[in-house]
Tab-separated table of C-alpha atoms in Angstrom:
chain	number	residue	atom	x	y	z
L	921	MET	CA	24.103	137.644	239.282
L	922	ILE	CA	25.311	138.860	235.911
L	923	GLU	CA	25.628	136.660	232.865
L	924	LEU	CA	27.412	137.427	229.613
L	925	GLU	CA	26.532	135.242	226.647
L	926	ASN	CA	28.765	135.237	223.554
L	927	VAL	CA	29.595	138.890	223.997
L	928	SER	CA	31.697	140.558	221.323
L	929	LYS	CA	32.808	144.138	221.006
L	930	ASN	CA	34.393	145.948	218.095
L	931	PHE	CA	35.989	149.365	218.222
L	932	LYS	CA	35.785	150.472	214.596
L	933	ASP	CA	37.200	147.486	212.693
L	934	LYS	CA	39.114	145.983	215.591
L	935	GLN	CA	37.469	143.196	217.557
L	936	VAL	CA	38.615	143.610	221.169
L	937	ILE	CA	36.216	141.164	222.845
L	938	LYS	CA	35.554	137.872	221.111
L	939	GLN	CA	32.584	135.671	221.992
L	940	VAL	CA	33.061	135.982	225.753
L	941	SER	CA	30.656	134.111	228.011
L	942	LEU	CA	30.985	134.454	231.746
L	943	GLU	CA	28.964	134.440	234.942
L	944	ILE	CA	29.331	136.576	238.029
L	945	GLN	CA	27.554	134.426	240.568
L	946	ASN	CA	26.064	135.387	243.908
L	947	GLY	CA	28.124	134.448	246.944
L	948	LYS	CA	31.297	134.223	244.863
L	949	ILE	CA	34.202	136.469	244.006
L	950	THR	CA	34.709	136.153	240.275
L	951	THR	CA	37.941	137.474	238.878
L	952	ILE	CA	39.139	138.386	235.416
L	953	VAL	CA	42.870	138.047	234.937
L	954	GLY	CA	44.854	139.202	231.962
L	955	GLU	CA	47.541	141.435	230.600
L	956	ASN	CA	47.006	145.131	229.888
L	957	GLY	CA	44.891	145.369	226.760
L	958	ALA	CA	43.463	141.858	227.161
L	959	GLY	CA	39.972	143.347	227.416
L	960	LYS	CA	39.203	143.394	231.165
L	961	SER	CA	38.170	147.046	231.280
L	962	THR	CA	36.141	146.702	228.085
L	963	ILE	CA	34.166	143.840	229.609
L	964	ILE	CA	33.518	145.985	232.692
L	965	GLY	CA	32.559	148.900	230.430
L	966	LEU	CA	30.058	146.685	228.612
L	967	ILE	CA	28.495	145.481	231.864
L	968	CYS	CA	28.257	149.039	233.210
L	969	GLY	CA	26.757	150.488	230.029
L	970	TYR	CA	29.735	152.673	229.067
L	971	TYR	CA	30.028	150.750	225.811
L	972	PHE	CA	27.441	149.018	223.661
L	973	LEU	CA	27.599	145.380	222.613
L	974	THR	CA	28.489	144.516	219.039
L	975	SER	CA	26.849	141.134	219.574
L	976	GLY	CA	25.812	138.865	222.400
L	977	LYS	CA	23.715	139.397	225.490
L	978	ILE	CA	24.163	140.578	229.078
L	979	THR	CA	21.595	139.525	231.670
L	980	GLY	CA	21.326	141.610	234.845
L	981	LYS	CA	22.644	145.129	234.562
L	982	GLN	CA	22.138	146.719	237.972
L	983	VAL	CA	25.735	147.056	239.052
L	984	SER	CA	27.638	149.039	241.612
L	985	VAL	CA	30.990	149.884	240.151
L	986	MET	CA	34.364	151.289	241.100
L	987	PRO	CA	35.579	153.096	237.983
L	988	ASP	CA	39.067	154.480	237.450
L	989	ALA	CA	39.953	156.743	240.383
L	990	ASP	CA	41.497	159.287	238.021
L	991	ASN	CA	38.034	160.046	236.634
L	992	MET	CA	36.592	161.451	239.834
L	993	PRO	CA	35.105	164.971	239.920
L	994	ILE	CA	38.234	166.581	241.331
L	995	ASN	CA	36.668	169.897	242.302
L	996	MET	CA	34.325	168.297	244.808
L	997	THR	CA	35.337	167.544	248.370
L	998	GLY	CA	35.508	163.892	249.343
L	999	HIS	CA	32.523	164.417	251.652
L	1000	ASN	CA	30.379	166.069	248.975
L	1001	PHE	CA	31.292	163.343	246.497
L	1002	LEU	CA	30.322	160.555	248.893
L	1003	SER	CA	27.156	162.402	249.864
L	1004	PHE	CA	26.237	162.757	246.174
L	1005	MET	CA	26.976	159.091	245.422
L	1006	CYS	CA	24.993	157.930	248.461
L	1007	ASP	CA	22.023	160.087	247.352
L	1008	LEU	CA	22.332	158.777	243.812
L	1009	LYS	CA	22.442	155.148	244.928
L	1010	GLY	CA	20.024	155.505	247.826
L	1011	ALA	CA	22.807	154.323	250.127
L	1012	SER	CA	23.654	155.222	253.714
L	1013	MET	CA	26.069	158.114	254.205
L	1014	GLN	CA	26.713	156.756	257.696
L	1015	GLN	CA	28.101	153.579	256.125
L	1016	ALA	CA	30.282	155.654	253.790
L	1017	LEU	CA	31.666	157.620	256.739
L	1018	GLU	CA	32.379	154.426	258.687
L	1019	LEU	CA	34.249	152.990	255.695
L	1020	SER	CA	36.200	156.247	255.361
L	1021	ALA	CA	37.325	155.863	258.968
L	1022	GLU	CA	38.183	152.209	258.392
L	1023	LEU	CA	40.338	153.114	255.389
L	1024	GLY	CA	41.902	156.110	257.136
L	1025	ILE	CA	40.658	158.960	254.950
L	1026	GLU	CA	38.046	160.498	257.252
L	1027	GLN	CA	40.332	163.450	258.047
L	1028	ALA	CA	40.686	164.278	254.346
L	1029	LEU	CA	36.990	164.254	253.484
L	1030	ASN	CA	36.648	168.029	253.754
L	1031	LYS	CA	39.424	168.588	251.235
L	1032	LYS	CA	38.912	168.733	247.481
L	1033	ILE	CA	39.593	165.479	245.647
L	1034	LYS	CA	42.234	167.188	243.498
L	1035	THR	CA	44.435	167.388	246.613
L	1036	TYR	CA	44.192	163.614	247.207
L	1037	SER	CA	46.956	161.149	246.449
L	1038	PHE	CA	46.168	158.357	243.980
L	1039	GLY	CA	45.749	155.878	246.842
L	1040	MET	CA	43.270	158.164	248.621
L	1041	LYS	CA	41.256	158.555	245.424
L	1042	LYS	CA	41.210	154.766	245.105
L	1043	LYS	CA	39.856	154.451	248.629
L	1044	LEU	CA	37.149	157.043	247.973
L	1045	SER	CA	36.166	155.318	244.746
L	1046	PHE	CA	36.114	151.978	246.556
L	1047	ILE	CA	33.800	153.369	249.248
L	1048	GLN	CA	31.285	154.782	246.763
L	1049	ALA	CA	31.184	151.407	244.989
L	1050	TYR	CA	30.853	149.458	248.222
L	1051	VAL	CA	27.875	151.340	249.675
L	1052	GLY	CA	24.313	150.513	248.725
L	1053	GLU	CA	22.353	147.321	248.325
L	1054	SER	CA	20.230	145.450	245.802
L	1055	TYR	CA	22.718	145.209	242.971
L	1056	ASP	CA	23.119	142.304	240.596
L	1057	ALA	CA	26.873	142.616	241.112
L	1058	TYR	CA	29.585	144.751	242.647
L	1059	ILE	CA	32.487	145.487	240.328
L	1060	PHE	CA	35.926	146.453	241.604
L	1061	ASP	CA	38.452	147.261	238.887
L	1062	GLU	CA	41.944	147.058	240.398
L	1063	PRO	CA	40.822	148.393	243.776
L	1064	THR	CA	44.125	148.049	245.607
L	1065	SER	CA	46.654	149.343	243.076
L	1066	GLY	CA	48.454	152.287	244.659
L	1067	VAL	CA	46.874	151.619	248.055
L	1068	ASP	CA	48.924	151.020	251.213
L	1069	VAL	CA	49.168	147.385	252.318
L	1070	PRO	CA	47.007	147.586	255.487
L	1071	SER	CA	44.222	149.365	253.585
L	1072	ALA	CA	44.496	146.851	250.732
L	1073	TYR	CA	43.928	144.053	253.285
L	1074	THR	CA	40.958	145.956	254.706
L	1075	MET	CA	39.507	146.356	251.216
L	1076	MET	CA	39.872	142.647	250.511
L	1077	ALA	CA	38.261	141.806	253.855
L	1078	LEU	CA	35.351	144.083	252.966
L	1079	ILE	CA	34.996	142.426	249.564
L	1080	ARG	CA	34.921	139.037	251.277
L	1081	LYS	CA	32.176	140.415	253.521
L	1082	LEU	CA	30.103	141.230	250.433
L	1083	LYS	CA	30.614	137.670	249.250
L	1084	SER	CA	29.545	136.242	252.594
L	1085	SER	CA	26.325	138.246	252.381
L	1086	ASN	CA	25.642	136.382	249.105
L	1087	GLN	CA	26.475	139.293	246.811
L	1088	ALA	CA	28.031	138.742	243.403
L	1089	VAL	CA	31.463	140.355	243.093
L	1090	LEU	CA	33.648	140.886	240.037
L	1091	LEU	CA	37.248	141.723	240.829
L	1092	THR	CA	40.229	142.550	238.670
L	1093	SER	CA	43.742	143.163	239.903
L	1094	HIS	CA	47.333	142.933	238.771
L	1095	ASN	CA	48.185	141.549	242.201
L	1096	MET	CA	48.008	137.795	241.560
L	1097	ASP	CA	48.633	136.858	245.213
L	1098	GLU	CA	45.643	138.938	246.192
L	1099	LEU	CA	43.430	137.300	243.574
L	1100	GLU	CA	44.598	133.818	244.582
L	1101	ARG	CA	43.718	134.616	248.204
L	1102	VAL	CA	40.193	135.890	247.634
L	1103	GLY	CA	39.046	134.672	244.215
L	1104	ASP	CA	36.553	131.816	243.894
L	1105	TYR	CA	36.304	131.595	240.139
L	1106	PHE	CA	38.817	132.773	237.562
L	1107	TYR	CA	38.559	133.815	233.945
L	1108	ILE	CA	41.914	134.092	232.199
L	1109	LEU	CA	41.527	136.583	229.383
L	1110	LYS	CA	43.930	136.613	226.473
L	1111	ALA	CA	43.547	138.966	223.508
L	1112	GLY	CA	39.846	139.423	224.142
L	1113	SER	CA	38.964	135.733	224.566
L	1114	ILE	CA	38.563	133.523	227.602
L	1115	ALA	CA	41.634	131.280	227.479
L	1116	ARG	CA	40.888	129.365	230.692
L	1117	GLN	CA	38.311	129.390	233.422
L	1118	GLY	CA	37.600	127.604	236.661
L	1119	THR	CA	38.522	127.530	240.312
L	1120	LEU	CA	42.110	128.357	241.233
L	1121	LYS	CA	42.934	124.649	241.368
L	1122	GLU	CA	41.342	124.045	237.990
L	1123	VAL	CA	43.027	126.921	236.161
L	1124	THR	CA	46.441	126.329	237.644
L	1125	GLU	CA	46.432	122.545	237.249
L	1126	LEU	CA	45.119	122.487	233.736
L	1127	GLY	CA	47.517	120.692	231.449
L	1128	LEU	CA	49.690	119.162	234.166
L	1129	ALA	CA	49.705	115.363	234.004
L	1130	ASN	CA	51.355	114.835	237.379
L	1131	ARG	CA	51.541	116.538	240.756
L	1132	ARG	CA	54.728	117.796	242.341
L	1133	TYR	CA	55.604	117.996	246.035
L	1134	MET	CA	58.440	119.745	247.826
L	1135	ILE	CA	59.915	117.960	250.816
L	1136	ASP	CA	61.979	119.924	253.336
L	1137	VAL	CA	64.507	117.671	254.998
L	1138	SER	CA	67.595	118.233	257.189
L	1139	VAL	CA	70.892	118.079	255.275
L	1140	ASP	CA	72.082	114.857	256.932
L	1141	MET	CA	68.851	113.095	256.071
L	1142	LYS	CA	68.767	114.150	252.428
L	1143	GLU	CA	70.662	111.180	250.942
L	1144	GLN	CA	68.546	108.792	252.966
L	1145	LEU	CA	65.399	110.465	251.623
L	1146	LYS	CA	66.627	110.289	248.030
L	1147	HIS	CA	67.358	106.617	248.443
L	1148	PHE	CA	63.892	106.049	249.855
L	1149	MET	CA	62.252	107.793	246.919
L	1150	GLU	CA	64.335	105.987	244.329
L	1151	SER	CA	63.556	102.597	245.834
L	1152	ALA	CA	59.838	103.499	245.900
L	1153	GLY	CA	60.049	104.381	242.184
L	1154	ILE	CA	59.285	108.079	242.771
L	1155	LYS	CA	60.816	110.508	240.339
L	1156	ILE	CA	62.988	113.275	241.859
L	1157	VAL	CA	62.533	116.349	239.700
L	1158	SER	CA	64.936	118.726	241.390
L	1159	GLU	CA	66.850	119.224	244.585
L	1160	ASN	CA	68.922	121.725	246.498
L	1161	GLU	CA	70.685	121.720	249.882
L	1162	SER	CA	67.662	120.903	251.982
L	1163	TYR	CA	64.756	120.335	249.613
L	1164	ILE	CA	63.881	117.698	247.111
L	1165	GLU	CA	61.070	118.000	244.612
L	1166	ILE	CA	59.228	114.819	243.664
L	1167	GLU	CA	56.665	114.111	240.990
L	1168	ILE	CA	53.876	111.583	241.407
L	1169	MET	CA	51.217	110.370	239.032
L	1170	ASN	CA	47.890	112.181	239.358
L	1171	HIS	CA	46.048	108.983	240.349
L	1172	MET	CA	48.427	108.267	243.245
L	1173	ASP	CA	47.578	109.262	246.802
L	1174	ILE	CA	50.377	111.205	248.513
L	1175	SER	CA	49.633	109.392	251.785
L	1176	GLU	CA	50.813	106.160	250.112
L	1177	ILE	CA	54.282	107.722	250.080
L	1178	MET	CA	54.239	109.792	253.239
L	1179	LYS	CA	53.105	107.029	255.631
L	1180	PRO	CA	56.044	104.673	254.885
L	1181	LEU	CA	58.369	107.671	254.769
L	1182	LEU	CA	57.460	108.701	258.326
L	1183	ASN	CA	57.856	105.093	259.475
L	1184	ALA	CA	61.333	104.973	257.906
L	1185	ASP	CA	62.752	107.280	260.588
L	1186	ILE	CA	63.582	110.069	258.179
L	1187	THR	CA	63.012	113.438	259.834
L	1188	ILE	CA	60.857	115.628	257.633
L	1189	ASN	CA	60.698	119.371	258.407
L	1190	GLY	CA	57.780	119.960	256.081
L	1191	PHE	CA	56.185	119.168	252.751
L	1192	TRP	CA	53.703	120.854	250.431
L	1193	GLU	CA	52.201	120.528	247.026
L	1194	GLU	CA	54.014	122.626	244.485
L	1195	ARG	CA	51.550	124.019	242.038
L	1196	SER	CA	51.494	126.452	239.240
L	1197	HIS	CA	50.507	129.998	240.214
L	1198	LEU	CA	47.935	132.170	238.570
L	1199	ALA	CA	50.656	134.379	237.131
L	1200	ASN	CA	52.189	131.335	235.394
L	1201	VAL	CA	49.016	130.512	233.537
L	1202	ALA	CA	47.687	134.045	233.009
L	1203	PHE	CA	50.717	135.623	231.371
Y	97	MET	CA	17.560	161.832	239.623
Y	98	LYS	CA	17.045	164.206	242.585
Y	99	ALA	CA	20.675	163.836	243.672
Y	100	LEU	CA	21.959	164.593	240.180
Y	101	PHE	CA	19.610	167.554	239.865
Y	102	LYS	CA	20.796	169.007	243.201
Y	103	LEU	CA	24.410	168.629	242.120
Y	104	GLU	CA	23.843	170.206	238.699
Y	105	LEU	CA	21.980	173.180	240.160
Y	106	ARG	CA	24.706	173.740	242.746
Y	107	GLN	CA	27.388	173.594	240.055
Y	108	ALA	CA	25.416	175.925	237.761
Y	109	PHE	CA	24.725	178.621	240.315
Y	110	ILE	CA	27.666	178.463	242.708
Y	111	SER	CA	30.508	179.391	240.420
Y	112	ARG	CA	32.445	182.586	239.773
Y	113	ASN	CA	31.396	182.673	236.105
Y	114	SER	CA	27.736	182.264	236.915
Y	115	LEU	CA	27.890	185.136	239.447
Y	116	ILE	CA	29.581	187.343	236.840
Y	117	VAL	CA	26.795	186.546	234.337
Y	118	PHE	CA	24.149	187.396	236.935
Y	119	ALA	CA	25.921	190.677	237.667
Y	120	ILE	CA	25.998	191.553	233.924
Y	121	PHE	CA	22.300	190.762	233.380
Y	122	ILE	CA	21.084	192.546	236.511
Y	123	GLY	CA	23.487	195.418	235.797
Y	124	LEU	CA	22.048	195.832	232.292
Y	125	ALA	CA	18.510	195.721	233.646
Y	126	PHE	CA	19.474	198.304	236.266
Y	127	VAL	CA	21.017	200.662	233.691
Y	128	PHE	CA	18.026	200.302	231.354
Y	129	GLY	CA	15.512	200.702	234.167
Y	130	ARG	CA	17.214	203.695	235.731
Y	131	TYR	CA	18.609	205.668	232.789
Y	132	VAL	CA	16.632	204.825	229.620
Y	133	ASP	CA	13.705	207.129	230.306
Y	134	PHE	CA	12.525	207.639	226.741
Y	135	LEU	CA	11.088	204.092	226.444
Y	136	SER	CA	7.951	202.815	228.112
Y	137	PRO	CA	8.526	199.851	230.488
Y	138	SER	CA	7.051	197.565	227.843
Y	139	ASP	CA	9.342	198.839	225.048
Y	140	LEU	CA	12.209	198.815	227.475
Y	141	LEU	CA	11.686	195.108	228.176
Y	142	ASN	CA	11.301	194.414	224.443
Y	143	SER	CA	14.711	195.982	223.792
Y	144	LEU	CA	16.258	194.297	226.797
Y	145	PHE	CA	14.992	190.884	225.670
Y	146	LEU	CA	16.689	191.312	222.292
Y	147	ILE	CA	19.990	192.100	223.978
Y	148	TYR	CA	19.464	189.188	226.352
Y	149	LEU	CA	18.801	186.856	223.447
Y	150	PHE	CA	22.171	187.589	221.871
Y	151	ILE	CA	24.159	187.801	225.115
Y	152	GLY	CA	22.230	184.891	226.612
Y	153	MET	CA	23.292	182.498	223.876
Y	154	ILE	CA	26.944	183.438	224.181
Y	155	VAL	CA	26.751	183.211	227.966
Y	156	ALA	CA	25.048	179.834	227.778
Y	157	SER	CA	27.713	178.677	225.350
Y	158	SER	CA	30.527	179.517	227.710
Y	159	LEU	CA	28.763	178.320	230.857
Y	160	PHE	CA	26.981	175.184	229.704
Y	161	SER	CA	28.352	173.846	226.448
Y	162	GLY	CA	30.639	171.507	228.395
Y	163	ILE	CA	27.699	170.166	230.396
Y	164	ILE	CA	27.919	166.733	228.728
Y	165	SER	CA	31.162	166.859	226.710
Y	166	ASN	CA	33.262	167.705	229.764
Y	167	GLU	CA	31.865	164.755	231.703
Y	168	ILE	CA	32.534	162.402	228.812
Y	169	GLU	CA	36.017	163.825	228.249
Y	170	THR	CA	36.996	163.512	231.936
Y	171	GLN	CA	34.944	160.291	232.253
Y	172	THR	CA	33.299	161.545	235.468
Y	173	ILE	CA	30.054	160.442	233.807
Y	174	ARG	CA	31.172	156.870	234.484
Y	175	TYR	CA	30.278	157.417	238.122
Y	176	VAL	CA	26.684	158.258	237.153
Y	177	VAL	CA	25.797	156.119	234.114
Y	178	PRO	CA	25.480	152.806	236.031
Y	179	TYR	CA	22.841	154.304	238.348
Y	180	GLN	CA	20.946	156.746	236.176
Y	181	SER	CA	19.448	156.297	232.717
Y	182	ARG	CA	20.896	158.403	229.934
Y	183	GLY	CA	17.471	159.943	229.362
Y	184	HIS	CA	17.325	161.120	232.985
Y	185	ILE	CA	20.850	162.511	232.768
Y	186	LEU	CA	19.853	164.558	229.708
Y	187	ILE	CA	16.640	165.807	231.305
Y	188	VAL	CA	18.532	166.939	234.422
Y	189	LYS	CA	21.168	168.787	232.381
Y	190	TYR	CA	18.566	170.408	230.155
Y	191	VAL	CA	16.287	171.498	233.012
Y	192	THR	CA	19.300	172.934	234.861
Y	193	VAL	CA	20.176	175.164	231.896
Y	194	LEU	CA	16.537	176.245	231.593
Y	195	ILE	CA	16.166	177.041	235.291
Y	196	TYR	CA	19.355	179.087	235.143
Y	197	PHE	CA	18.009	181.057	232.163
Y	198	PHE	CA	14.589	181.581	233.702
Y	199	ILE	CA	15.970	182.816	237.012
Y	200	LEU	CA	18.303	185.103	235.095
Y	201	ILE	CA	15.533	186.566	232.956
Y	202	GLY	CA	13.053	186.659	235.870
Y	203	SER	CA	15.387	188.602	238.124
Y	204	SER	CA	16.184	191.037	235.284
Y	205	ILE	CA	12.489	191.698	234.649
Y	206	LEU	CA	11.891	192.220	238.353
Y	207	THR	CA	14.783	194.709	238.469
Y	208	VAL	CA	13.290	196.771	235.617
Y	209	LEU	CA	9.775	196.615	237.030
Y	210	ALA	CA	10.979	197.591	240.502
Y	211	LEU	CA	12.884	200.588	239.160
Y	212	ARG	CA	10.017	201.750	236.944
Y	213	ARG	CA	7.310	200.864	239.488
Y	214	ASP	CA	5.227	199.563	236.627
Y	215	ALA	CA	3.863	196.046	236.245
Y	216	SER	CA	3.184	196.002	232.489
Y	217	ILE	CA	4.985	193.104	230.828
Y	218	PRO	CA	4.906	192.617	227.036
Y	219	VAL	CA	3.448	189.099	226.969
Y	220	GLN	CA	4.386	188.287	223.373
Y	221	SER	CA	7.991	189.375	223.900
Y	222	LEU	CA	8.144	187.448	227.145
Y	223	LEU	CA	6.861	184.311	225.427
Y	224	PHE	CA	9.365	184.875	222.624
Y	225	ILE	CA	12.327	185.146	225.000
Y	226	ILE	CA	11.147	182.044	226.909
Y	227	GLY	CA	10.858	180.159	223.610
Y	228	ALA	CA	14.255	181.457	222.490
Y	229	TYR	CA	15.892	180.280	225.708
Y	230	ILE	CA	14.237	176.856	225.445
Y	231	TYR	CA	15.630	176.742	221.898
Y	232	SER	CA	19.078	177.874	223.161
Y	233	ALA	CA	19.132	175.317	225.975
Y	234	ASN	CA	18.410	172.533	223.469
Y	235	LEU	CA	21.003	173.835	221.046
Y	236	ILE	CA	23.680	174.032	223.751
Y	237	VAL	CA	22.959	170.512	225.047
Y	238	LEU	CA	22.929	169.172	221.474
Y	239	ILE	CA	26.329	170.746	220.735
Y	240	SER	CA	27.640	169.368	224.030
Y	241	VAL	CA	26.504	165.864	223.068
Y	242	LEU	CA	27.937	166.100	219.549
Y	243	CYS	CA	31.414	167.364	220.537
Y	244	LYS	CA	34.104	165.101	221.942
Y	245	THR	CA	35.812	167.649	224.189
Y	246	GLU	CA	34.679	170.586	226.298
Y	247	LYS	CA	36.982	172.947	224.401
Y	248	LYS	CA	35.474	171.947	221.051
Y	249	SER	CA	31.933	172.303	222.356
Y	250	ILE	CA	32.570	175.776	223.808
Y	251	ILE	CA	34.166	177.014	220.588
Y	252	SER	CA	31.400	175.444	218.467
Y	253	ALA	CA	28.630	176.874	220.643
Y	254	ILE	CA	30.105	180.384	220.650
Y	255	LEU	CA	30.550	180.236	216.870
Y	256	VAL	CA	26.940	179.105	216.424
Y	257	SER	CA	25.748	181.883	218.777
Y	258	ILE	CA	27.499	184.430	216.566
Y	259	MET	CA	26.453	182.784	213.293
Y	260	LEU	CA	22.718	182.747	214.117
Y	261	PRO	CA	22.263	186.559	214.235
Y	262	THR	CA	24.701	186.823	211.313
Y	263	PHE	CA	22.356	184.710	209.161
Y	264	SER	CA	19.526	187.019	210.146
Y	265	ILE	CA	21.494	190.155	209.331
Y	266	MET	CA	22.684	188.700	206.008
Y	267	ASN	CA	19.099	187.781	205.161
Y	268	MET	CA	18.100	191.399	205.710
Y	269	LEU	CA	21.062	192.849	203.819
Y	270	LYS	CA	21.391	190.356	200.964
Y	271	PRO	CA	18.223	188.279	200.779
Y	272	SER	CA	18.752	184.889	199.144
Y	273	ILE	CA	17.192	181.434	199.407
Y	274	ILE	CA	20.128	180.150	201.426
Y	275	PHE	CA	20.078	182.973	203.975
Y	276	LYS	CA	16.303	182.853	204.098
Y	277	GLY	CA	16.436	179.128	204.837
Y	278	LEU	CA	19.178	179.498	207.422
Y	279	ASN	CA	17.389	182.426	209.036
Y	280	LYS	CA	14.293	180.259	209.493
Y	281	LEU	CA	16.347	178.039	211.762
Y	282	THR	CA	17.339	180.898	214.075
Y	283	PRO	CA	15.206	182.478	216.787
Y	284	TYR	CA	15.854	185.896	215.259
Y	285	ALA	CA	13.455	185.071	212.419
Y	286	TYR	CA	10.549	184.895	214.863
Y	287	ILE	CA	10.901	188.206	216.702
Y	288	ASP	CA	7.524	189.948	216.686
Y	289	LYS	CA	5.855	186.915	215.108
Y	290	SER	CA	2.691	185.903	216.942
Y	291	ASN	CA	3.440	182.201	216.456
Y	292	GLY	CA	7.180	182.655	217.219
Y	293	PHE	CA	6.965	180.912	220.576
Y	294	LEU	CA	5.385	177.787	219.083
Y	295	ILE	CA	7.855	177.608	216.193
Y	296	LEU	CA	10.793	177.931	218.608
Y	297	ILE	CA	9.330	175.172	220.774
Y	298	GLY	CA	8.997	173.039	217.628
Y	299	LEU	CA	12.649	173.643	216.710
Y	300	ALA	CA	13.674	172.912	220.313
Y	301	VAL	CA	11.773	169.613	220.318
Y	302	PHE	CA	13.424	168.654	217.020
Y	303	MET	CA	16.890	169.340	218.486
Y	304	GLY	CA	15.904	167.511	221.675
Y	305	VAL	CA	15.002	164.376	219.691
Y	306	ILE	CA	18.367	164.477	217.878
Y	307	THR	CA	20.149	164.980	221.231
Y	308	ILE	CA	18.461	161.931	222.783
Y	309	PHE	CA	19.183	159.856	219.680
Y	310	VAL	CA	22.892	160.772	219.667
Y	311	PHE	CA	23.432	160.509	223.438
Y	312	ASN	CA	21.740	157.114	223.661
Y	313	ARG	CA	24.261	155.812	221.130
Y	314	LYS	CA	27.308	157.539	222.507
Y	315	GLU	CA	29.931	155.426	224.262
Y	316	VAL	CA	31.309	157.057	227.363
């Protein structure tokens, strides 16, 4: 586990990180979300020891990190690089080779890194960060950007595996769907400060007084459904050819509406809670 | 630390430039050993060490002055810093430069001795050249830590390598307090001095302390 307490960082006179406190807990995938320049990479740099704190405290500093793939030693072969990193970290080269096969770069390992595509470099950097044990946290900074979709899924599955073995993981990505799928706890970073934090439900619901549901109904049943909702005092927020969107008070139970609706002989094709997405609250 | 050391040694020795430097040093030793008959083996090594001191610093500047600055500039150091203390990184880099120098000087001495079939080594000169190379290794690593880019560190180190003997020559030609003071900071001031080795080690330790101080505060 890694803990940051009231961490601030100035570059010359500019304060880029302002009183940030966060925890990267074991058995959880913690994510930092924010625009370019919000301070994500600086926070990672502070945890990894690239930068020094202006003020505040970081507890637990043994991290395994995936830095920017463009900073790899390009004159080494992929194999030599992994072998070096495994030696450095006391990790298993066998594991690194297995991961290379899983991510489809085993054939390229004998080539120099400078011949690799950006996606291949990302995979290599991911592998070196993934191998090894006994770290306070594993840090993956935008691991899947530029990576093919199947490999990105494999990477996310591997990250989930780390989580299930009770490791602490910090993940950043510009792919909000990906973060929503795997993230357990979210820090929304804006201009160097934590603007929101919590589980996905907590960060996306924050500020909304009511809940909204979409109901998918056949065209011929739509008027009947609208009538039902109006007579039940439910507000219809929007509608199109086959959907209506309703809003209910937060304290109401959706089953109080759905049970009588199903008994009213109105054929429902589907319904789901419409919620705000991470991208809506982060940017 | 072992992994980093292995990598640094491999990078130092297995490169085209490093092979060229070896060829120049051994070639010089061969020419001196074979064709300079009028000097005794001991005087021959004395003269050779002086040439090696000047060439060695320029060679070290071109081969090793990017040893830290290049890694900071390209940010490859970010793959190492989370797993290895900055002190260990410095020690590895410094020892690599020293080992390179010692193997270079050792193989040159062996070449001369083999050609002359004589085992007499001028101990004071040998200690001086060892001290001078320890001084040079520290100076090169210090310049590499101070400069932001590899290009700047190479240019700075080559300039310093040329300026050091220049201070010495100027001190001989136009003695003044300034040149005398500057000369005291160069290894050339301690040639033929019985305590030269110790003074050079002292200067090297001083530079080493500054290097550690700067590197431990440098953001990468």
